[in-house]
Amino acid sequence: MIHDLLWIPLAIWFAFWLRFNLDVIPFEYIKSLQLLIVIALPVHAVAFWFLGLYRGVWRFASLPDLVRIFKAVLLAALVSFVVMFIWQRLESLPRSVLVLYPAILAFGLAAPRLLYRWIKDRHLNFRSYGRKRALIVGAEQAGELLVRDLLKSGPYEPIGFLDDGDRRQGQEIHGVRVIGTLEDLGLAIGQRDIEVVLLALPSASHQLIKSVVEQCQAQGVTCRILPSVADLADGKVEVSRLRQVQIEDLLGRKSVELDHSGIHQLLTGRSVLVTGAGGSIGSELCRQVVRLQPAQLILLDHGEFNLYSIEQEIRSLLASETRLYALLGDIRDVSRMSWVFEEFKPDVVFNAAAYKHVPLVEENPAEGVKTNVFGTCSIADLAVQFGVEKFVQVSTDKAVNPTNVMGATKRTAEIYCQNLNLRADHTAFITTRFGNVLASAGSVVPLFRKQIEAGGPVTVTHPDITRYFMTIPEAASLILQAGSMGEGGEIFVLDMGEPVKIVDLAEQMIRLTGLEPGRDIEISFTGLRPGEKLYEELFHESEHLSATTHPKIMLSGSRVVAWDEMKVVMDELRSACGKRDVQLIYDGLQQLVPEADFTAADGDGRAE
């Protein structure tokens, strides 16, 4: 306030001095000058205070502060001139002073504030010592917000921008110049001694991210990235939100275009049941379904912590029109499932409940069969009994030519649902089949992360083993799309792209942490586990794939079986599970899935 009040007489004196061409102010105008100072001081002091000039902090002076300054100066100057007019009718007050004095005063109040902020932002007090020299990729809004935050504080000193936009070349953003395009990345890193590259493109494609990361790795510099557009829903772009590039950023694909009208028609205003709601796929299905505002969403899971976690998350997304129910229960419990169907009368069921961990199910075959086969059959039968409109079975690529119990049980569930569809008058059974999902509970990705954090070794079963990968949101979106497209009896195969060698995946994850495979972290090969295949298949050779209206979803041919014979074999399989006779379990699965080959499994059933 003292600073601002001192500027009032200075501004008035400068205005008179400029009026007389930087010469001595004539004696007859001295009285007017003095009177204006006497009047203006209290008037401006009151205006400055009541218009909030001192609510702002100089360190963060911005446009709202400048607006308040101009308002206060103009209002106070106008009042001062009115008082002068009443006092002596402005007879000895030069007209040019009416303009010069407010302009000089506004400049005198605003300039020091902006200069102070600029000094602090540019760290001219040598606080940039020890900060890493950063190159920012992307000079649009996210880049501008990021560099603004970097200039205030943070561990990085912005050296320049790279942007492919022609109009940006040579421009400066907050004093940081755009020094080239993405093609100049390697050259810019070397010439400007860059220590870290910051990718400020929330909508960047996975191919672009991969290209930037590979160039950074070749130059031996770190790369950090802003979250995606979806993760930046609040619009805040801050240094604290920069994160390490993750394998999901490199393996992901282009966003999936969905037929939203069909999915809305399937789910909006309907009663939707999701089994296995606490699992990786089940929980993501719940997140996407709740955004479509069903009349009620029933979350079913036998694990209380997972169910509690997803219930709390979904409640934060819940629309007022949707009722949410979190139910503990096991799909093998027929009486509990009967109560659920009778009480909530679901229109659509997504069955994501299953045991999916290949080695564990191989060691516990009876439990795998009871859940994946008989649990699925129970709720499928209930869906028919209670008139469910659509039943979407979530399957796996391991159901194709299975070499393990898990794959065989999922293939059995596929066959049962397809053939039950032929006998259901009002319920359409639809199966979706896809490969591994990144970062799911049983995926190698979280396992590799833990092993890398522990210093290694990273364990891979075989140097040639490959797997298909898809992100969890993409898989859930395509499941919803297939559910809306299906009319009953279909097996929809999701386009998984190209298979990925697991050893390459491990090496990429190690390099993303700034370490080198073989030198810093060892990769050891442990041998194929019981029931594990070198590569997965998405369809059987006898299944003829055909295109659908969606480019990411293919239709597989179905297989009709003798229903009565299948029921007899399943009764024998149920009896074998009750006896925990491992050989009979394998025999029963072999009859139901003739293409299964269990020679890779040890079949000792120790846990049984």
Short mmCIF file of N, CA and C in Angstrom, two decimals, residues 169-306:
data_model
loop_
_atom_site.label_atom_id
_atom_site.label_comp_id
_atom_site.label_asym_id
_atom_site.label_seq_id
_atom_site.Cartn_x
_atom_site.Cartn_y
_atom_site.Cartn_z
N GLN A 169 6.71 -22.32 -34.90
CA GLN A 169 8.17 -22.28 -35.02
C GLN A 169 8.71 -20.87 -34.79
N GLY A 170 9.70 -20.77 -33.89
CA GLY A 170 10.33 -19.50 -33.58
C GLY A 170 9.59 -18.67 -32.56
N GLN A 171 8.36 -19.07 -32.20
CA GLN A 171 7.62 -18.30 -31.20
C GLN A 171 8.13 -18.60 -29.80
N GLU A 172 7.77 -17.71 -28.87
CA GLU A 172 8.11 -17.91 -27.47
C GLU A 172 6.84 -18.03 -26.64
N ILE A 173 6.86 -18.93 -25.68
CA ILE A 173 5.75 -19.10 -24.75
C ILE A 173 6.32 -18.88 -23.35
N HIS A 174 5.90 -17.79 -22.72
CA HIS A 174 6.44 -17.40 -21.41
C HIS A 174 7.96 -17.32 -21.45
N GLY A 175 8.47 -16.85 -22.57
CA GLY A 175 9.91 -16.66 -22.70
C GLY A 175 10.69 -17.89 -23.11
N VAL A 176 10.00 -19.01 -23.33
CA VAL A 176 10.66 -20.25 -23.74
C VAL A 176 10.37 -20.46 -25.22
N ARG A 177 11.42 -20.59 -26.04
CA ARG A 177 11.29 -20.60 -27.49
C ARG A 177 10.96 -21.99 -28.04
N VAL A 178 10.16 -22.02 -29.11
CA VAL A 178 9.94 -23.24 -29.89
C VAL A 178 11.13 -23.39 -30.83
N ILE A 179 11.95 -24.42 -30.61
CA ILE A 179 13.24 -24.50 -31.30
C ILE A 179 13.25 -25.51 -32.44
N GLY A 180 12.10 -26.17 -32.71
CA GLY A 180 12.09 -27.11 -33.82
C GLY A 180 10.90 -28.03 -33.76
N THR A 181 10.92 -29.05 -34.63
CA THR A 181 9.85 -30.04 -34.69
C THR A 181 10.31 -31.34 -34.03
N LEU A 182 9.42 -32.32 -34.01
CA LEU A 182 9.76 -33.59 -33.36
C LEU A 182 10.91 -34.30 -34.08
N GLU A 183 11.09 -34.01 -35.37
CA GLU A 183 12.22 -34.61 -36.09
C GLU A 183 13.56 -34.13 -35.55
N ASP A 184 13.55 -32.99 -34.86
CA ASP A 184 14.79 -32.42 -34.32
C ASP A 184 15.08 -32.89 -32.90
N LEU A 185 14.30 -33.86 -32.39
CA LEU A 185 14.43 -34.25 -30.99
C LEU A 185 15.84 -34.70 -30.64
N GLY A 186 16.37 -35.65 -31.40
CA GLY A 186 17.72 -36.15 -31.09
C GLY A 186 18.76 -35.06 -31.16
N LEU A 187 18.68 -34.19 -32.17
CA LEU A 187 19.64 -33.10 -32.33
C LEU A 187 19.53 -32.10 -31.19
N ALA A 188 18.29 -31.77 -30.81
CA ALA A 188 18.09 -30.79 -29.73
C ALA A 188 18.61 -31.31 -28.40
N ILE A 189 18.43 -32.59 -28.14
CA ILE A 189 18.93 -33.18 -26.89
C ILE A 189 20.44 -33.03 -26.80
N GLY A 190 21.14 -33.31 -27.91
CA GLY A 190 22.60 -33.23 -27.89
C GLY A 190 23.12 -31.81 -27.85
N GLN A 191 22.53 -30.93 -28.65
CA GLN A 191 23.04 -29.56 -28.75
C GLN A 191 22.78 -28.74 -27.49
N ARG A 192 21.68 -28.99 -26.81
CA ARG A 192 21.29 -28.15 -25.68
C ARG A 192 21.46 -28.83 -24.33
N ASP A 193 22.17 -29.94 -24.34
CA ASP A 193 22.51 -30.62 -23.08
C ASP A 193 21.25 -30.94 -22.28
N ILE A 194 20.24 -31.49 -22.94
CA ILE A 194 18.97 -31.81 -22.31
C ILE A 194 19.13 -33.03 -21.40
N GLU A 195 18.51 -32.96 -20.23
CA GLU A 195 18.58 -34.07 -19.27
C GLU A 195 17.27 -34.84 -19.16
N VAL A 196 16.14 -34.18 -19.51
CA VAL A 196 14.85 -34.84 -19.43
C VAL A 196 13.94 -34.27 -20.51
N VAL A 197 13.15 -35.14 -21.13
CA VAL A 197 12.16 -34.72 -22.14
C VAL A 197 10.77 -34.88 -21.51
N LEU A 198 9.97 -33.81 -21.58
CA LEU A 198 8.63 -33.80 -21.00
C LEU A 198 7.61 -33.81 -22.14
N LEU A 199 6.82 -34.85 -22.22
CA LEU A 199 5.84 -35.00 -23.30
C LEU A 199 4.52 -34.39 -22.84
N ALA A 200 4.21 -33.21 -23.38
CA ALA A 200 3.01 -32.45 -22.98
C ALA A 200 1.95 -32.54 -24.06
N LEU A 201 1.62 -33.76 -24.45
CA LEU A 201 0.59 -34.01 -25.47
C LEU A 201 -0.37 -35.06 -24.92
N PRO A 202 -1.38 -34.65 -24.13
CA PRO A 202 -2.29 -35.62 -23.51
C PRO A 202 -3.02 -36.51 -24.51
N SER A 203 -3.17 -36.06 -25.75
CA SER A 203 -3.87 -36.86 -26.76
C SER A 203 -2.90 -37.55 -27.72
N ALA A 204 -1.63 -37.65 -27.35
CA ALA A 204 -0.63 -38.25 -28.24
C ALA A 204 -0.95 -39.72 -28.51
N SER A 205 -0.70 -40.13 -29.75
CA SER A 205 -0.91 -41.54 -30.10
C SER A 205 0.17 -42.40 -29.47
N HIS A 206 -0.11 -43.69 -29.36
CA HIS A 206 0.88 -44.60 -28.78
C HIS A 206 2.12 -44.70 -29.67
N GLN A 207 1.92 -44.56 -30.99
CA GLN A 207 3.07 -44.60 -31.89
C GLN A 207 3.99 -43.41 -31.65
N LEU A 208 3.39 -42.23 -31.43
CA LEU A 208 4.20 -41.04 -31.17
C LEU A 208 4.96 -41.18 -29.86
N ILE A 209 4.27 -41.64 -28.83
CA ILE A 209 4.93 -41.83 -27.52
C ILE A 209 6.09 -42.81 -27.65
N LYS A 210 5.85 -43.89 -28.38
CA LYS A 210 6.91 -44.90 -28.55
C LYS A 210 8.10 -44.31 -29.28
N SER A 211 7.84 -43.50 -30.31
CA SER A 211 8.94 -42.88 -31.07
C SER A 211 9.76 -41.95 -30.18
N VAL A 212 9.09 -41.13 -29.38
CA VAL A 212 9.79 -40.20 -28.49
C VAL A 212 10.61 -40.96 -27.46
N VAL A 213 10.00 -42.00 -26.88
CA VAL A 213 10.70 -42.78 -25.85
C VAL A 213 11.95 -43.45 -26.43
N GLU A 214 11.82 -44.02 -27.62
CA GLU A 214 12.98 -44.70 -28.24
C GLU A 214 14.12 -43.72 -28.51
N GLN A 215 13.80 -42.51 -28.96
CA GLN A 215 14.84 -41.52 -29.20
C GLN A 215 15.49 -41.08 -27.88
N CYS A 216 14.67 -40.95 -26.84
CA CYS A 216 15.23 -40.58 -25.53
C CYS A 216 16.15 -41.67 -25.01
N GLN A 217 15.73 -42.92 -25.17
CA GLN A 217 16.57 -44.04 -24.70
C GLN A 217 17.88 -44.09 -25.48
N ALA A 218 17.82 -43.79 -26.78
CA ALA A 218 19.05 -43.79 -27.59
C ALA A 218 20.02 -42.71 -27.14
N GLN A 219 19.45 -41.59 -26.64
CA GLN A 219 20.29 -40.47 -26.18
C GLN A 219 20.63 -40.57 -24.70
N GLY A 220 20.03 -41.55 -24.02
CA GLY A 220 20.32 -41.73 -22.59
C GLY A 220 19.69 -40.70 -21.69
N VAL A 221 18.53 -40.14 -22.10
CA VAL A 221 17.85 -39.16 -21.25
C VAL A 221 16.51 -39.72 -20.81
N THR A 222 15.99 -39.19 -19.72
CA THR A 222 14.72 -39.62 -19.17
C THR A 222 13.57 -38.97 -19.93
N CYS A 223 12.46 -39.69 -20.04
CA CYS A 223 11.24 -39.14 -20.65
C CYS A 223 10.11 -39.26 -19.65
N ARG A 224 9.41 -38.14 -19.43
CA ARG A 224 8.24 -38.15 -18.56
C ARG A 224 7.06 -37.62 -19.35
N ILE A 225 5.86 -37.97 -18.92
CA ILE A 225 4.67 -37.72 -19.74
C ILE A 225 3.52 -37.22 -18.88
N LEU A 226 2.69 -36.36 -19.48
CA LEU A 226 1.44 -35.97 -18.83
C LEU A 226 0.43 -37.08 -19.02
N PRO A 227 -0.51 -37.25 -18.09
CA PRO A 227 -1.55 -38.27 -18.28
C PRO A 227 -2.39 -37.99 -19.52
N SER A 228 -3.20 -38.97 -19.89
CA SER A 228 -4.05 -38.83 -21.07
C SER A 228 -5.16 -37.82 -20.82
N VAL A 229 -5.87 -37.47 -21.90
CA VAL A 229 -6.97 -36.52 -21.80
C VAL A 229 -8.01 -37.01 -20.79
N ALA A 230 -8.29 -38.32 -20.82
CA ALA A 230 -9.29 -38.87 -19.91
C ALA A 230 -8.87 -38.71 -18.46
N ASP A 231 -7.57 -38.87 -18.19
CA ASP A 231 -7.07 -38.75 -16.82
C ASP A 231 -6.94 -37.29 -16.38
N LEU A 232 -6.93 -36.37 -17.36
CA LEU A 232 -6.84 -34.95 -17.04
C LEU A 232 -8.22 -34.31 -17.13
N ALA A 233 -9.24 -35.04 -16.64
CA ALA A 233 -10.61 -34.56 -16.77
C ALA A 233 -10.83 -33.23 -16.06
N ASP A 234 -10.05 -32.97 -15.00
CA ASP A 234 -10.22 -31.71 -14.28
C ASP A 234 -9.50 -30.56 -14.96
N GLY A 235 -8.73 -30.86 -16.02
CA GLY A 235 -8.08 -29.80 -16.80
C GLY A 235 -6.81 -29.25 -16.18
N LYS A 236 -6.40 -29.76 -15.02
CA LYS A 236 -5.21 -29.23 -14.36
C LYS A 236 -3.95 -29.86 -14.95
N VAL A 237 -3.04 -29.01 -15.41
CA VAL A 237 -1.76 -29.49 -15.95
C VAL A 237 -0.67 -28.95 -15.05
N GLU A 238 -0.08 -29.81 -14.25
CA GLU A 238 0.91 -29.38 -13.25
C GLU A 238 2.12 -30.31 -13.31
N VAL A 239 3.24 -29.79 -12.78
CA VAL A 239 4.47 -30.59 -12.73
C VAL A 239 4.23 -31.88 -11.96
N SER A 240 3.43 -31.80 -10.89
CA SER A 240 3.20 -32.96 -10.05
C SER A 240 2.50 -34.09 -10.78
N ARG A 241 1.87 -33.77 -11.93
CA ARG A 241 1.13 -34.79 -12.66
C ARG A 241 1.98 -35.47 -13.73
N LEU A 242 3.19 -34.99 -13.92
CA LEU A 242 4.10 -35.69 -14.82
C LEU A 242 4.44 -37.06 -14.23
N ARG A 243 4.43 -38.07 -15.06
CA ARG A 243 4.72 -39.42 -14.56
C ARG A 243 5.67 -40.13 -15.52
N GLN A 244 6.19 -41.22 -15.03
CA GLN A 244 7.06 -42.04 -15.86
C GLN A 244 6.24 -42.69 -16.98
N VAL A 245 6.82 -42.83 -18.14
CA VAL A 245 6.15 -43.54 -19.24
C VAL A 245 5.96 -44.99 -18.83
N GLN A 246 4.76 -45.51 -19.04
CA GLN A 246 4.46 -46.89 -18.66
C GLN A 246 4.29 -47.74 -19.90
N ILE A 247 4.38 -49.04 -19.70
CA ILE A 247 4.30 -49.96 -20.83
C ILE A 247 2.95 -49.85 -21.53
N GLU A 248 1.89 -49.50 -20.78
CA GLU A 248 0.57 -49.33 -21.38
C GLU A 248 0.58 -48.20 -22.42
N ASP A 249 1.43 -47.19 -22.20
CA ASP A 249 1.52 -46.08 -23.16
C ASP A 249 2.10 -46.54 -24.49
N LEU A 250 2.93 -47.57 -24.45
CA LEU A 250 3.60 -48.04 -25.66
C LEU A 250 2.83 -49.14 -26.38
N LEU A 251 2.12 -49.97 -25.61
CA LEU A 251 1.44 -51.11 -26.21
C LEU A 251 0.00 -50.82 -26.59
N GLY A 252 -0.53 -49.71 -26.11
CA GLY A 252 -1.91 -49.38 -26.43
C GLY A 252 -2.08 -49.10 -27.91
N ARG A 253 -3.34 -48.98 -28.32
CA ARG A 253 -3.63 -48.76 -29.73
C ARG A 253 -4.56 -47.56 -29.86
N LYS A 254 -4.95 -47.27 -31.09
CA LYS A 254 -5.85 -46.15 -31.34
C LYS A 254 -7.15 -46.36 -30.57
N SER A 255 -7.74 -45.25 -30.11
CA SER A 255 -8.98 -45.36 -29.35
C SER A 255 -10.07 -46.02 -30.20
N VAL A 256 -10.90 -46.81 -29.54
CA VAL A 256 -11.93 -47.57 -30.23
C VAL A 256 -13.15 -46.68 -30.49
N GLU A 257 -13.62 -46.69 -31.74
CA GLU A 257 -14.85 -45.98 -32.08
C GLU A 257 -16.02 -46.91 -31.82
N LEU A 258 -16.98 -46.47 -31.02
CA LEU A 258 -18.09 -47.31 -30.62
C LEU A 258 -19.40 -46.82 -31.24
N ASP A 259 -20.34 -47.75 -31.37
CA ASP A 259 -21.70 -47.40 -31.76
C ASP A 259 -22.45 -47.05 -30.48
N HIS A 260 -22.35 -45.80 -30.07
CA HIS A 260 -22.89 -45.40 -28.77
C HIS A 260 -24.41 -45.54 -28.72
N SER A 261 -25.08 -45.34 -29.84
CA SER A 261 -26.54 -45.44 -29.83
C SER A 261 -26.98 -46.86 -29.49
N GLY A 262 -26.28 -47.87 -30.07
CA GLY A 262 -26.63 -49.25 -29.78
C GLY A 262 -26.36 -49.62 -28.34
N ILE A 263 -25.25 -49.15 -27.78
CA ILE A 263 -24.90 -49.45 -26.39
C ILE A 263 -25.87 -48.76 -25.44
N HIS A 264 -26.23 -47.51 -25.76
CA HIS A 264 -27.22 -46.80 -24.94
C HIS A 264 -28.55 -47.55 -24.94
N GLN A 265 -28.95 -48.02 -26.10
CA GLN A 265 -30.22 -48.74 -26.21
C GLN A 265 -30.19 -50.01 -25.36
N LEU A 266 -29.02 -50.66 -25.29
CA LEU A 266 -28.89 -51.89 -24.50
C LEU A 266 -28.94 -51.62 -23.01
N LEU A 267 -28.35 -50.51 -22.55
CA LEU A 267 -28.09 -50.34 -21.11
C LEU A 267 -28.84 -49.20 -20.44
N THR A 268 -29.08 -48.10 -21.12
CA THR A 268 -29.67 -46.93 -20.48
C THR A 268 -31.09 -47.26 -20.00
N GLY A 269 -31.33 -47.00 -18.71
CA GLY A 269 -32.64 -47.24 -18.13
C GLY A 269 -32.96 -48.70 -17.87
N ARG A 270 -31.94 -49.58 -17.98
CA ARG A 270 -32.15 -51.01 -17.79
C ARG A 270 -31.56 -51.46 -16.46
N SER A 271 -31.91 -52.69 -16.08
CA SER A 271 -31.33 -53.33 -14.89
C SER A 271 -30.17 -54.19 -15.36
N VAL A 272 -28.96 -53.90 -14.85
CA VAL A 272 -27.74 -54.55 -15.34
C VAL A 272 -27.04 -55.25 -14.17
N LEU A 273 -26.71 -56.52 -14.37
CA LEU A 273 -25.97 -57.30 -13.38
C LEU A 273 -24.58 -57.59 -13.94
N VAL A 274 -23.54 -57.30 -13.13
CA VAL A 274 -22.16 -57.63 -13.50
C VAL A 274 -21.61 -58.59 -12.45
N THR A 275 -21.33 -59.83 -12.86
CA THR A 275 -20.70 -60.77 -11.93
C THR A 275 -19.18 -60.61 -12.04
N GLY A 276 -18.48 -60.95 -10.98
CA GLY A 276 -17.03 -60.71 -10.96
C GLY A 276 -16.74 -59.22 -11.01
N ALA A 277 -17.61 -58.42 -10.37
CA ALA A 277 -17.52 -56.96 -10.47
C ALA A 277 -16.26 -56.39 -9.85
N GLY A 278 -15.60 -57.14 -8.98
CA GLY A 278 -14.39 -56.64 -8.35
C GLY A 278 -13.12 -56.95 -9.13
N GLY A 279 -13.24 -57.73 -10.20
CA GLY A 279 -12.07 -58.09 -10.99
C GLY A 279 -11.66 -57.00 -11.97
N SER A 280 -10.60 -57.26 -12.72
CA SER A 280 -10.07 -56.24 -13.63
C SER A 280 -11.08 -55.87 -14.71
N ILE A 281 -11.63 -56.87 -15.40
CA ILE A 281 -12.61 -56.61 -16.46
C ILE A 281 -13.96 -56.22 -15.85
N GLY A 282 -14.39 -56.94 -14.84
CA GLY A 282 -15.68 -56.65 -14.22
C GLY A 282 -15.77 -55.23 -13.70
N SER A 283 -14.72 -54.75 -13.04
CA SER A 283 -14.75 -53.40 -12.47
C SER A 283 -14.79 -52.35 -13.57
N GLU A 284 -14.06 -52.59 -14.68
CA GLU A 284 -14.08 -51.62 -15.78
C GLU A 284 -15.44 -51.64 -16.48
N LEU A 285 -16.05 -52.80 -16.59
CA LEU A 285 -17.41 -52.86 -17.12
C LEU A 285 -18.35 -52.01 -16.28
N CYS A 286 -18.20 -52.10 -14.96
CA CYS A 286 -19.05 -51.30 -14.07
C CYS A 286 -18.83 -49.80 -14.30
N ARG A 287 -17.57 -49.39 -14.45
CA ARG A 287 -17.27 -47.96 -14.67
C ARG A 287 -17.93 -47.46 -15.95
N GLN A 288 -17.87 -48.27 -17.00
CA GLN A 288 -18.42 -47.83 -18.27
C GLN A 288 -19.94 -47.93 -18.30
N VAL A 289 -20.48 -48.95 -17.66
CA VAL A 289 -21.94 -49.11 -17.64
C VAL A 289 -22.60 -47.97 -16.86
N VAL A 290 -22.03 -47.60 -15.72
CA VAL A 290 -22.69 -46.59 -14.87
C VAL A 290 -22.77 -45.24 -15.57
N ARG A 291 -21.84 -44.96 -16.48
CA ARG A 291 -21.88 -43.69 -17.21
C ARG A 291 -23.05 -43.65 -18.19
N LEU A 292 -23.61 -44.81 -18.50
CA LEU A 292 -24.73 -44.88 -19.44
C LEU A 292 -26.07 -44.82 -18.73
N GLN A 293 -26.03 -44.59 -17.42
CA GLN A 293 -27.22 -44.35 -16.60
C GLN A 293 -28.26 -45.48 -16.69
N PRO A 294 -27.86 -46.70 -16.28
CA PRO A 294 -28.87 -47.76 -16.17
C PRO A 294 -29.83 -47.45 -15.03
N ALA A 295 -30.99 -48.08 -15.04
CA ALA A 295 -31.94 -47.87 -13.93
C ALA A 295 -31.36 -48.41 -12.64
N GLN A 296 -30.71 -49.57 -12.72
CA GLN A 296 -30.02 -50.10 -11.55
C GLN A 296 -28.82 -50.92 -12.02
N LEU A 297 -27.77 -50.87 -11.21
CA LEU A 297 -26.54 -51.61 -11.49
C LEU A 297 -26.24 -52.49 -10.29
N ILE A 298 -26.19 -53.80 -10.53
CA ILE A 298 -25.94 -54.76 -9.45
C ILE A 298 -24.53 -55.28 -9.59
N LEU A 299 -23.71 -55.03 -8.57
CA LEU A 299 -22.33 -55.50 -8.54
C LEU A 299 -22.28 -56.78 -7.71
N LEU A 300 -21.81 -57.87 -8.31
CA LEU A 300 -21.76 -59.15 -7.60
C LEU A 300 -20.33 -59.66 -7.60
N ASP A 301 -19.82 -60.02 -6.41
CA ASP A 301 -18.48 -60.58 -6.31
C ASP A 301 -18.38 -61.35 -5.00
N HIS A 302 -17.52 -62.37 -4.99
CA HIS A 302 -17.37 -63.15 -3.74
C HIS A 302 -16.25 -62.60 -2.87
N GLY A 303 -15.47 -61.65 -3.37
CA GLY A 303 -14.39 -61.05 -2.58
C GLY A 303 -14.83 -59.72 -2.00
N GLU A 304 -14.89 -59.62 -0.67
CA GLU A 304 -15.50 -58.44 -0.06
C GLU A 304 -14.66 -57.18 -0.26
N PHE A 305 -13.33 -57.27 -0.23
CA PHE A 305 -12.54 -56.05 -0.37
C PHE A 305 -12.65 -55.49 -1.78
N ASN A 306 -12.53 -56.37 -2.79
CA ASN A 306 -12.67 -55.90 -4.17
C ASN A 306 -14.04 -55.31 -4.42
#
